[in-house]
Amino acid sequence: MLAALLHVAAASAAKPAPSPSRLRRDLDRAASWTATAAYVARRRTEHAVPAHYARDALRAAVDGLSTATTEVARDAVGVADGRDLALRIDGARRLVDALVVAIDHDDAVAVAASVGPLEAAANRLGSTP
Amino acid sequence: MKKLGELSLGIVTGVGGYLDISSLVTAAQAGATFGYRLLWAAIAGGICAAFLCEQAGRLAAVGGRTVSDAIRERFGSTYHLLLFAVVLAVSLLILPIEIGGTCVALQFATGIGFQWWAVPVAFACWLILWRGSFAFVEYGVSSVSLVTLCFVAAAWWMHPEWSDVLRGLLPSRPDHDPTRYWFLAAIIIGASIAPYLFLFYSSGAIEDRWTSDHVGVNRAIAAIGMGFGALISGAALVVAADAFGPRGIGLDHYTQLGLLLLDAMGPWGFWLLVVSLAVACLGTAVEIALVAAYMAAQGFGWPGSQDAKPRDQSRFALVYTGAIVAGTIPVLIGWDPIQVTTVSLALTALTLPVAVGPLLFVMNDPTYLGEHVNGRLSNVVVVAIIALAFVLAVVTVPLQIFGS
């Protein structure tokens, strides 16, 4: 959260004008990564994908969401709720991070429990106007 | 019966040559972002590829020359050198993507990072060329590539809205993100008519010792082979549209490819995708390395046949060995195949006029083709492809810059 706030502050100082189309693309990308993580988790609970693949895909999602947090913080300067958007994406990143740990420990209950919140987060990000 | 065998050979060659990681990635990106709306581009690319391959095959069967040979004779060594340089540059960009695609499949299967697979995959690619005859490359690699038909089965099992699928066969304007839409359309078509495909096809026809008796069979081989390729590419687009589109999943990273067939086929889908990706990419890597060697041999007058022993044609073997080594380095240093794919396809589109333009002149020269010179329809289509090639060459790089 602190990192996201710092990103927002740094970007606010650096960039004067917001770009709505770029912000839309950042949000879509964040929603895509969150949806990917939810889908991987769901398929892992069904044993449709091996654990090592799920781990790789989720780590890529963590990286993608970190980048999205930075980009949203940069591109949402001057946009109402811009900071909340960055924090929401950072929240999704932390959920995926926890999911990687759950898969590392072969904790099927934690993996199954993360599917719903991730799907909800992806829907919220995707439908953000 | 023998010619019937060659017909099936054309089908598997089309499948093997067409569905590489570039086509798969662009089709999946198009489906995930625009649903079925870009199906027309896959079909248009298939039609263009069929016409180009038919002409390349006819030239080999009747004129006894590859496209590369004829261009060198008709336009001189300097132009051929330019063509060779351009094809080699593009090949060295695409080769790492295909070697990387095979490595990514092995990473999916084992969990070992794709960079670690670069050397074994490159060695396998080289060994196929070093030890295998042309028939082995053609039948062996391409027959295994038939596994990519799983995309057609998956598209069927996804129960898509067939009326929407049919609507997607007609070009339409996008309802969002027009720059990205046209960029994807350009690279889907550009990937389908990549010069290495018809250069390989004509060299293959020479290796198979086609004669003018093959003119009719060649037409069927080109049409059915490339038609199969376009069908599979279109099927991948439909699967991505149904599996990724509703969830809002884009395709930003190679790991997301592993999810493509899960909705349709469950756990089998994951492993079928792994095998399809590995086989199709390895087959394409072999083809591209071979095209570089063929072009060098045909341009510089060296002996160059995949059926001869490497010790009898060391320079031919050296070119494909060098191409494979050069293609392995970017994978070793960790290029993400998906990130490089769109850039390399945009650059491939830039090279199309250089390769396709001279074909029109060669195909109308009775010195090479006698009574089998192009008819009006073939000429109209090649002129349209050349015009398209120019448009693609002009628009893809700006669209890449503004659409990404």
Coordinates of C-alpha atoms in Angstrom, one line a residue:
Chain A
M1 CA 0.0 0.0 0.0
L2 CA 2.8 2.3 0.9
A3 CA 4.5 1.6 -2.4
A4 CA 1.3 2.5 -4.3
L5 CA 0.9 5.7 -2.3
L6 CA 4.5 6.6 -3.1
H7 CA 3.9 5.9 -6.7
V8 CA 0.8 8.2 -6.7
A9 CA 2.8 10.9 -5.0
A10 CA 5.8 10.6 -7.4
A11 CA 3.6 10.5 -10.4
S12 CA 1.6 13.5 -9.3
A13 CA 4.7 15.5 -9.1
A14 CA 6.0 14.4 -12.4
K15 CA 3.0 14.4 -14.8
P16 CA 0.6 17.2 -15.1
A17 CA -2.1 15.9 -17.5
P18 CA -4.1 12.7 -17.2
S19 CA -4.7 10.5 -20.3
P20 CA -8.1 8.8 -20.1
S21 CA -7.4 6.3 -22.9
R22 CA -4.1 5.3 -21.4
L23 CA -5.7 4.9 -18.0
R24 CA -8.5 2.8 -19.5
R25 CA -5.8 0.5 -21.0
D26 CA -4.0 0.3 -17.7
L27 CA -7.2 -0.7 -15.9
D28 CA -8.0 -3.3 -18.6
R29 CA -4.6 -4.8 -18.2
A30 CA -4.9 -4.9 -14.4
A31 CA -8.4 -6.5 -14.8
S32 CA -6.9 -9.0 -17.3
W33 CA -4.1 -10.0 -14.9
T34 CA -6.6 -10.3 -12.0
A35 CA -8.9 -12.4 -14.1
T36 CA -6.0 -14.6 -15.2
A37 CA -5.0 -15.2 -11.6
A38 CA -8.6 -16.1 -10.7
Y39 CA -8.9 -18.5 -13.6
V40 CA -5.5 -20.2 -12.8
A41 CA -6.6 -20.6 -9.2
R42 CA -9.9 -22.1 -10.2
R43 CA -8.3 -24.5 -12.7
R44 CA -5.7 -25.5 -10.1
T45 CA -8.4 -26.5 -7.6
E46 CA -9.7 -28.8 -10.4
H47 CA -6.1 -30.1 -11.0
A48 CA -6.5 -29.1 -14.6
V49 CA -3.1 -27.4 -14.6
P50 CA 0.1 -28.6 -12.8
A51 CA 1.3 -26.7 -9.7
H52 CA 4.5 -25.5 -11.3
Y53 CA 2.6 -24.0 -14.2
A54 CA 0.1 -22.3 -11.8
R55 CA 3.0 -20.8 -9.9
D56 CA 4.7 -19.4 -13.0
A57 CA 1.4 -17.9 -14.3
L58 CA 0.6 -16.4 -10.9
R59 CA 4.1 -14.9 -10.6
A60 CA 3.7 -13.3 -14.0
A61 CA 0.3 -11.9 -12.8
V62 CA 2.0 -10.4 -9.7
D63 CA 4.6 -8.7 -12.0
G64 CA 1.8 -7.6 -14.3
L65 CA -0.2 -6.1 -11.4
S66 CA 2.8 -4.4 -9.9
T67 CA 3.4 -2.7 -13.3
A68 CA -0.3 -1.8 -13.6
T69 CA -0.2 -0.2 -10.1
T70 CA 2.7 2.0 -11.1
E71 CA 1.1 2.9 -14.5
V72 CA -2.3 3.6 -13.0
A73 CA -0.7 5.8 -10.3
R74 CA 1.1 7.7 -13.1
D75 CA -1.8 8.0 -15.5
A76 CA -4.5 8.7 -13.0
V77 CA -3.0 12.0 -11.9
G78 CA -5.9 14.5 -11.8
V79 CA -8.5 11.8 -12.0
A80 CA -11.0 11.6 -9.1
D81 CA -10.4 8.3 -7.2
G82 CA -7.1 7.9 -9.0
R83 CA -5.4 6.9 -5.8
D84 CA -8.2 4.5 -4.9
L85 CA -7.7 2.8 -8.3
A86 CA -4.0 2.3 -7.7
L87 CA -4.7 0.9 -4.2
R88 CA -7.4 -1.4 -5.5
I89 CA -4.9 -2.9 -8.0
D90 CA -2.3 -3.2 -5.3
G91 CA -4.8 -5.1 -3.2
A92 CA -5.4 -7.5 -6.1
R93 CA -1.6 -7.9 -6.3
R94 CA -1.4 -8.8 -2.6
L95 CA -4.2 -11.4 -3.1
V96 CA -2.3 -13.0 -5.9
D97 CA 0.9 -12.9 -3.9
A98 CA -0.8 -14.8 -1.1
L99 CA -2.1 -17.3 -3.7
V100 CA 1.5 -18.0 -4.9
V101 CA 2.4 -18.9 -1.3
A102 CA -0.7 -21.1 -1.0
I103 CA 0.3 -23.0 -4.1
D104 CA 3.9 -23.3 -2.8
H105 CA 2.5 -24.9 0.3
D106 CA 0.0 -27.0 -1.6
D107 CA -2.8 -25.4 0.5
A108 CA -5.9 -26.4 -1.6
V109 CA -8.3 -24.7 0.9
A110 CA -6.5 -21.3 0.6
V111 CA -6.3 -21.6 -3.2
A112 CA -10.1 -22.4 -3.4
A113 CA -10.9 -19.5 -1.0
S114 CA -9.0 -17.0 -3.2
V115 CA -11.0 -17.6 -6.3
G116 CA -14.1 -15.7 -5.4
P117 CA -12.4 -12.5 -4.1
L118 CA -10.1 -12.5 -7.2
E119 CA -13.1 -12.9 -9.6
A120 CA -14.9 -10.0 -7.8
A121 CA -11.8 -7.8 -8.0
A122 CA -11.4 -8.5 -11.7
N123 CA -15.0 -7.7 -12.3
R124 CA -14.7 -4.4 -10.3
L125 CA -11.6 -3.3 -12.2
G126 CA -13.1 -4.3 -15.6
S127 CA -16.3 -2.4 -15.0
T128 CA -14.6 0.8 -13.5
P129 CA -15.9 3.6 -15.8
Chain B
M1 CA -2.1 -43.1 -55.4
K2 CA 1.3 -41.5 -55.0
K3 CA -0.2 -38.1 -55.9
L4 CA -2.9 -38.7 -53.3
G5 CA -0.1 -39.2 -50.8
E6 CA 1.4 -35.8 -51.9
L7 CA -2.0 -34.2 -51.3
S8 CA -2.0 -35.4 -47.7
L9 CA 1.6 -34.2 -47.5
G10 CA 0.4 -30.8 -48.6
I11 CA -2.2 -30.8 -45.8
V12 CA 0.3 -31.6 -43.1
T13 CA 2.9 -29.1 -44.5
G14 CA 0.2 -26.4 -44.4
V15 CA -0.7 -27.2 -40.9
G16 CA 3.0 -27.4 -39.8
G17 CA 4.0 -24.3 -41.6
Y18 CA 1.1 -22.1 -40.7
L19 CA 0.4 -22.6 -37.1
D20 CA 3.6 -21.3 -35.4
I21 CA 3.7 -19.3 -32.1
S22 CA 3.3 -16.0 -34.0
S23 CA 0.0 -17.1 -35.7
L24 CA -1.2 -18.6 -32.4
V25 CA -0.4 -15.5 -30.3
T26 CA -1.9 -13.0 -32.8
A27 CA -5.0 -15.2 -33.3
A28 CA -5.4 -15.5 -29.5
Q29 CA -4.9 -11.7 -29.0
A30 CA -7.4 -11.0 -31.7
G31 CA -10.0 -13.3 -30.3
A32 CA -9.5 -12.2 -26.7
T33 CA -9.8 -8.5 -27.6
F34 CA -12.3 -8.4 -30.5
G35 CA -14.2 -11.7 -30.3
Y36 CA -14.8 -13.3 -33.8
R37 CA -14.5 -9.9 -35.6
L38 CA -11.0 -10.6 -37.0
L39 CA -11.8 -14.1 -38.4
W40 CA -11.9 -12.5 -41.9
A41 CA -8.2 -11.6 -41.5
A42 CA -7.2 -15.2 -40.9
I43 CA -9.2 -16.4 -43.9
A44 CA -7.9 -13.6 -46.1
G45 CA -4.3 -14.5 -45.1
G46 CA -5.0 -18.2 -45.9
I47 CA -6.3 -17.3 -49.4
C48 CA -3.3 -15.1 -50.1
A49 CA -0.9 -17.8 -48.8
A50 CA -2.7 -20.5 -51.0
F51 CA -2.3 -18.3 -54.1
L52 CA 1.4 -17.6 -53.4
C53 CA 2.2 -21.2 -52.6
E54 CA 0.4 -22.4 -55.7
Q55 CA 2.5 -20.1 -57.8
A56 CA 5.7 -21.0 -56.1
G57 CA 4.9 -24.7 -56.6
R58 CA 3.9 -24.2 -60.3
L59 CA 7.2 -22.4 -60.9
A60 CA 9.1 -25.3 -59.4
A61 CA 7.1 -28.0 -61.2
V62 CA 7.1 -26.4 -64.7
G63 CA 10.2 -24.2 -64.6
G64 CA 12.3 -26.5 -62.4
R65 CA 13.4 -23.5 -60.3
T66 CA 12.7 -22.2 -56.9
V67 CA 11.3 -18.7 -56.5
S68 CA 14.7 -17.6 -55.2
D69 CA 16.4 -19.1 -58.3
A70 CA 14.0 -17.4 -60.7
I71 CA 14.3 -14.0 -59.0
R72 CA 18.1 -14.2 -59.1
E73 CA 18.0 -15.0 -62.9
R74 CA 15.4 -12.5 -63.7
F75 CA 16.5 -9.5 -61.5
G76 CA 20.2 -10.2 -61.1
S77 CA 22.4 -11.1 -58.2
T78 CA 22.2 -7.7 -56.5
Y79 CA 18.5 -7.9 -56.1
H80 CA 18.7 -11.5 -55.0
L81 CA 21.3 -10.4 -52.4
L82 CA 18.8 -7.8 -51.1
L83 CA 16.1 -10.4 -50.9
F84 CA 18.4 -12.8 -49.2
A85 CA 19.5 -10.1 -46.7
V86 CA 15.8 -9.2 -46.0
V87 CA 14.7 -12.8 -45.6
L88 CA 17.7 -13.6 -43.4
A89 CA 17.1 -10.6 -41.2
V90 CA 13.4 -11.5 -40.7
S91 CA 14.3 -15.2 -40.2
L92 CA 16.8 -14.3 -37.5
L93 CA 14.0 -12.3 -35.8
I94 CA 11.4 -15.1 -36.1
L95 CA 13.7 -18.0 -35.4
P96 CA 14.2 -17.1 -31.7
I97 CA 10.5 -16.7 -31.3
E98 CA 9.9 -20.3 -32.6
I99 CA 12.8 -21.7 -30.6
G100 CA 11.5 -19.8 -27.7
G101 CA 8.0 -21.1 -28.3
T102 CA 9.2 -24.7 -28.1
C103 CA 11.1 -23.8 -24.9
V104 CA 8.0 -22.2 -23.4
A105 CA 6.1 -25.4 -24.1
L106 CA 8.8 -27.4 -22.2
Q107 CA 8.6 -24.9 -19.4
F108 CA 4.9 -25.5 -19.1
A109 CA 5.5 -29.2 -19.1
T110 CA 8.4 -29.3 -16.5
G111 CA 8.5 -26.0 -14.6
I112 CA 12.1 -25.5 -15.7
G113 CA 12.6 -21.9 -17.0
F114 CA 12.4 -21.6 -20.8
Q115 CA 15.9 -20.2 -21.1
W116 CA 17.3 -23.5 -19.8
W117 CA 15.7 -25.3 -22.8
A118 CA 17.2 -23.0 -25.4
V119 CA 20.4 -25.1 -26.1
P120 CA 18.6 -28.6 -26.1
V121 CA 15.9 -27.3 -28.4
A122 CA 18.4 -25.7 -30.7
F123 CA 20.4 -28.9 -30.7
A124 CA 17.2 -30.9 -31.5
C125 CA 16.5 -28.5 -34.4
W126 CA 20.0 -28.8 -35.7
L127 CA 20.0 -32.6 -35.4
I128 CA 16.8 -32.9 -37.4
L129 CA 18.5 -31.0 -40.2
W130 CA 21.9 -32.6 -39.9
R131 CA 20.6 -36.2 -39.8
G132 CA 17.2 -36.1 -41.5
S133 CA 16.4 -36.2 -45.1
F134 CA 13.9 -33.8 -46.6
A135 CA 11.2 -36.5 -46.5
F136 CA 11.9 -36.9 -42.8
V137 CA 11.5 -33.1 -42.2
E138 CA 8.4 -33.0 -44.4
Y139 CA 6.6 -36.1 -43.3
G140 CA 8.0 -36.5 -39.7
V141 CA 7.7 -33.0 -38.4
S142 CA 4.6 -32.0 -40.3
S143 CA 2.7 -35.3 -39.5
V144 CA 3.2 -34.7 -35.8
S145 CA 2.0 -31.1 -36.3
L146 CA -1.5 -32.6 -37.0
V147 CA -1.9 -32.5 -33.3
T148 CA -2.7 -28.8 -33.7
L149 CA -6.1 -29.9 -35.1
C150 CA -7.1 -30.0 -31.4
F151 CA -7.8 -26.3 -31.9
V152 CA -10.5 -27.1 -34.4
A153 CA -12.0 -29.7 -32.0
A154 CA -11.8 -27.2 -29.1
A155 CA -13.6 -24.5 -31.2
W156 CA -16.3 -27.0 -32.0
W157 CA -16.7 -28.0 -28.3
M158 CA -16.9 -24.4 -27.1
H159 CA -20.3 -24.2 -28.9
P160 CA -19.7 -20.7 -30.3
E161 CA -22.5 -18.6 -31.6
W162 CA -22.3 -19.7 -35.2
S163 CA -24.1 -16.7 -36.6
D164 CA -21.5 -14.5 -35.0
V165 CA -18.7 -16.7 -36.3
L166 CA -20.1 -16.3 -39.9
R167 CA -20.5 -12.5 -39.4
G168 CA -16.8 -12.5 -38.4
L169 CA -15.9 -13.8 -41.8
L170 CA -16.8 -10.5 -43.3
P171 CA -14.6 -7.5 -42.6
S172 CA -16.3 -5.0 -40.3
R173 CA -15.3 -1.9 -38.3
P174 CA -14.4 -2.4 -34.7
D175 CA -16.6 -1.0 -31.9
H176 CA -13.5 -0.1 -29.8
D177 CA -9.7 0.4 -30.0
P178 CA -9.6 0.8 -33.8
T179 CA -5.8 1.2 -34.0
R180 CA -5.2 -2.1 -32.3
Y181 CA -7.9 -3.8 -34.4
W182 CA -6.2 -2.7 -37.7
F183 CA -2.8 -3.6 -36.3
L184 CA -3.9 -7.1 -35.4
A185 CA -5.6 -7.5 -38.8
A186 CA -2.4 -6.4 -40.6
I187 CA -0.1 -8.8 -38.7
I188 CA -2.5 -11.7 -39.0
I189 CA -2.5 -11.3 -42.8
G190 CA 1.3 -10.5 -42.8
A191 CA 2.1 -13.6 -40.7
S192 CA 0.1 -15.7 -43.2
I193 CA 2.0 -14.5 -46.2
A194 CA 5.5 -14.5 -44.6
P195 CA 8.0 -14.9 -47.4
Y196 CA 9.6 -18.0 -45.8
L197 CA 6.5 -20.0 -46.3
F198 CA 6.4 -19.8 -50.1
L199 CA 10.2 -19.9 -50.4
F200 CA 10.1 -23.1 -48.4
Y201 CA 7.3 -24.5 -50.5
S202 CA 9.1 -24.0 -53.8
S203 CA 12.3 -25.4 -52.4
G204 CA 10.3 -28.4 -51.1
A205 CA 8.8 -28.9 -54.6
I206 CA 12.3 -29.1 -56.1
E207 CA 13.5 -31.5 -53.4
D208 CA 10.4 -33.7 -54.2
R209 CA 11.3 -33.5 -57.9
W210 CA 8.0 -32.2 -59.1
T211 CA 7.4 -32.1 -62.8
S212 CA 4.7 -30.4 -65.0
D213 CA 2.5 -33.4 -64.2
H214 CA 2.2 -31.9 -60.7
V215 CA 0.5 -28.7 -61.8
G216 CA -3.0 -29.9 -60.9
V217 CA -2.0 -31.7 -57.7
N218 CA 0.0 -28.6 -56.7
R219 CA -3.2 -26.5 -56.9
A220 CA -5.0 -28.9 -54.6
I221 CA -2.0 -29.2 -52.2
A222 CA -1.7 -25.4 -51.9
A223 CA -5.5 -24.8 -51.5
I224 CA -6.1 -27.6 -49.0
G225 CA -2.8 -27.2 -47.1
M226 CA -3.2 -23.5 -46.6
G227 CA -6.9 -23.8 -46.1
F228 CA -6.2 -26.2 -43.2
G229 CA -3.7 -23.7 -41.8
A230 CA -6.2 -20.9 -42.0
L231 CA -8.9 -23.2 -40.4
I232 CA -6.6 -23.9 -37.4
S233 CA -5.6 -20.3 -37.0
G234 CA -9.3 -19.3 -37.2
A235 CA -10.2 -22.0 -34.6
A236 CA -7.5 -20.6 -32.2
L237 CA -9.2 -17.2 -32.6
V238 CA -12.6 -18.6 -31.8
V239 CA -11.3 -20.5 -28.8
A240 CA -9.6 -17.4 -27.4
A241 CA -12.8 -15.3 -28.1
D242 CA -14.9 -17.8 -26.0
A243 CA -12.3 -18.7 -23.3
F244 CA -10.6 -15.3 -22.7
G245 CA -13.0 -12.7 -24.0
P246 CA -15.9 -13.1 -21.5
R247 CA -13.4 -13.1 -18.6
G248 CA -11.5 -10.0 -19.8
I249 CA -8.3 -11.9 -20.1
G250 CA -5.9 -10.4 -22.6
L251 CA -2.7 -12.0 -23.8
D252 CA 0.2 -10.0 -22.4
H253 CA 2.5 -12.8 -21.3
Y254 CA 3.4 -16.2 -22.6
T255 CA 2.2 -18.0 -19.5
Q256 CA -1.4 -17.1 -20.4
L257 CA -1.2 -19.3 -23.5
G258 CA -1.4 -22.3 -21.3
L259 CA -5.0 -21.5 -20.4
L260 CA -6.3 -21.5 -24.0
L261 CA -7.8 -25.0 -24.3
L262 CA -8.8 -25.6 -20.6
D263 CA -12.5 -24.6 -21.1
A264 CA -12.9 -26.9 -24.0
M265 CA -10.8 -29.9 -22.9
G266 CA -10.0 -29.6 -19.2
P267 CA -6.7 -31.1 -18.1
W268 CA -6.2 -32.7 -21.6
G269 CA -6.4 -29.2 -23.0
F270 CA -3.3 -28.1 -21.1
W271 CA -1.2 -31.0 -22.3
L272 CA -2.5 -30.8 -25.9
L273 CA -1.6 -27.2 -26.0
V274 CA 1.9 -28.0 -24.7
V275 CA 2.4 -30.7 -27.4
S276 CA 0.9 -28.5 -30.1
L277 CA 3.1 -25.5 -29.2
A278 CA 6.3 -27.6 -29.0
V279 CA 5.7 -29.4 -32.2
A280 CA 4.4 -26.5 -34.3
C281 CA 7.2 -24.2 -33.1
L282 CA 10.0 -26.8 -33.6
G283 CA 8.6 -27.5 -37.1
T284 CA 8.6 -23.8 -38.0
A285 CA 12.1 -23.3 -36.6
V286 CA 13.4 -26.1 -38.8
E287 CA 11.6 -24.6 -41.8
I288 CA 13.0 -21.2 -41.2
A289 CA 16.6 -22.4 -40.7
L290 CA 16.3 -24.5 -43.9
V291 CA 14.9 -21.5 -45.9
A292 CA 18.0 -19.4 -44.9
A293 CA 20.2 -22.2 -46.1
Y294 CA 18.3 -22.8 -49.3
M295 CA 18.4 -19.1 -50.2
A296 CA 22.1 -18.8 -49.5
A297 CA 22.8 -21.9 -51.6
Q298 CA 20.5 -20.8 -54.5
G299 CA 21.9 -17.3 -54.4
F300 CA 25.6 -18.2 -54.3
G301 CA 25.4 -21.3 -56.5
W302 CA 26.4 -23.7 -53.8
P303 CA 25.1 -27.3 -53.7
G304 CA 22.0 -27.2 -51.4
S305 CA 19.8 -30.2 -50.9
Q306 CA 18.5 -31.5 -47.6
D307 CA 18.9 -35.0 -49.1
A308 CA 22.6 -34.8 -49.6
K309 CA 25.1 -35.5 -46.7
P310 CA 26.3 -32.4 -44.8
R311 CA 29.9 -33.3 -45.6
D312 CA 29.1 -32.9 -49.3
Q313 CA 27.6 -29.4 -48.9
S314 CA 29.3 -27.9 -45.9
R315 CA 28.4 -24.3 -46.7
F316 CA 24.7 -25.2 -46.8
A317 CA 25.0 -27.0 -43.4
L318 CA 27.0 -24.0 -42.1
V319 CA 24.2 -21.5 -42.9
Y320 CA 21.5 -23.4 -41.1
T321 CA 23.8 -24.1 -38.2
G322 CA 24.7 -20.4 -38.0
A323 CA 21.1 -19.4 -38.2
I324 CA 20.1 -21.8 -35.4
V325 CA 23.0 -20.5 -33.2
A326 CA 22.0 -16.9 -33.9
G327 CA 18.4 -17.7 -33.2
T328 CA 19.2 -19.3 -29.8
I329 CA 21.1 -16.4 -28.3
P330 CA 18.0 -14.1 -27.7
V331 CA 16.2 -17.0 -26.0
L332 CA 19.2 -17.6 -23.7
I333 CA 19.2 -14.0 -22.6
G334 CA 15.5 -14.2 -21.8
W335 CA 13.5 -12.6 -24.7
D336 CA 9.8 -13.0 -24.0
P337 CA 8.5 -14.6 -27.2
I338 CA 5.2 -12.8 -27.0
Q339 CA 6.7 -9.4 -26.6
V340 CA 8.9 -9.9 -29.6
T341 CA 6.2 -11.5 -31.8
T342 CA 4.2 -8.4 -32.7
V343 CA 7.4 -6.4 -33.5
S344 CA 8.8 -9.1 -35.7
L345 CA 5.5 -9.6 -37.5
A346 CA 5.3 -5.8 -38.2
L347 CA 8.9 -6.0 -39.6
T348 CA 7.9 -9.1 -41.6
A349 CA 5.1 -7.1 -43.2
L350 CA 7.7 -4.5 -44.2
T351 CA 9.6 -7.1 -46.2
L352 CA 6.7 -8.4 -48.1
P353 CA 6.9 -6.1 -51.2
V354 CA 10.5 -7.1 -51.8
A355 CA 9.6 -10.8 -51.9
V356 CA 6.2 -10.8 -53.5
G357 CA 6.7 -8.0 -56.1
P358 CA 9.1 -9.9 -58.3
L359 CA 7.0 -13.0 -58.3
L360 CA 4.4 -11.3 -60.6
F361 CA 7.0 -10.8 -63.3
V362 CA 8.5 -14.3 -63.0
M363 CA 5.0 -15.9 -63.1
N364 CA 4.2 -14.1 -66.4
D365 CA 7.5 -15.1 -68.1
P366 CA 6.9 -17.9 -70.6
T367 CA 10.7 -18.7 -70.5
Y368 CA 10.1 -20.3 -67.1
L369 CA 6.5 -21.4 -67.3
G370 CA 5.6 -21.9 -71.0
E371 CA 1.9 -22.3 -71.3
H372 CA 1.5 -22.4 -67.5
V373 CA 2.1 -18.6 -67.0
N374 CA -0.4 -16.9 -64.7
G375 CA -4.0 -16.5 -65.9
R376 CA -6.0 -13.3 -65.3
L377 CA -7.3 -14.4 -61.9
S378 CA -3.9 -15.3 -60.6
N379 CA -2.5 -12.0 -61.8
V380 CA -5.3 -10.0 -60.2
V381 CA -4.8 -11.8 -56.9
V382 CA -1.0 -11.3 -57.0
V383 CA -1.5 -7.6 -57.8
A384 CA -3.9 -7.4 -54.9
I385 CA -1.4 -9.2 -52.6
I386 CA 1.4 -6.8 -53.7
A387 CA -0.9 -3.8 -53.0
L388 CA -1.8 -5.3 -49.7
A389 CA 1.9 -6.0 -49.0
F390 CA 2.7 -2.3 -49.7
V391 CA -0.2 -1.2 -47.4
L392 CA 1.0 -3.5 -44.7
A393 CA 4.6 -2.4 -45.1
V394 CA 3.5 1.3 -44.7
V395 CA 0.9 0.9 -41.9
T396 CA 2.2 -1.8 -39.6
V397 CA 5.0 0.1 -37.9
P398 CA 3.0 3.2 -37.2
L399 CA 0.1 1.0 -36.0
Q400 CA 2.5 -0.9 -33.8
I401 CA 3.7 2.4 -32.2
F402 CA 0.3 3.9 -31.7
G403 CA -1.6 0.6 -31.0
S404 CA 0.6 -0.8 -28.3

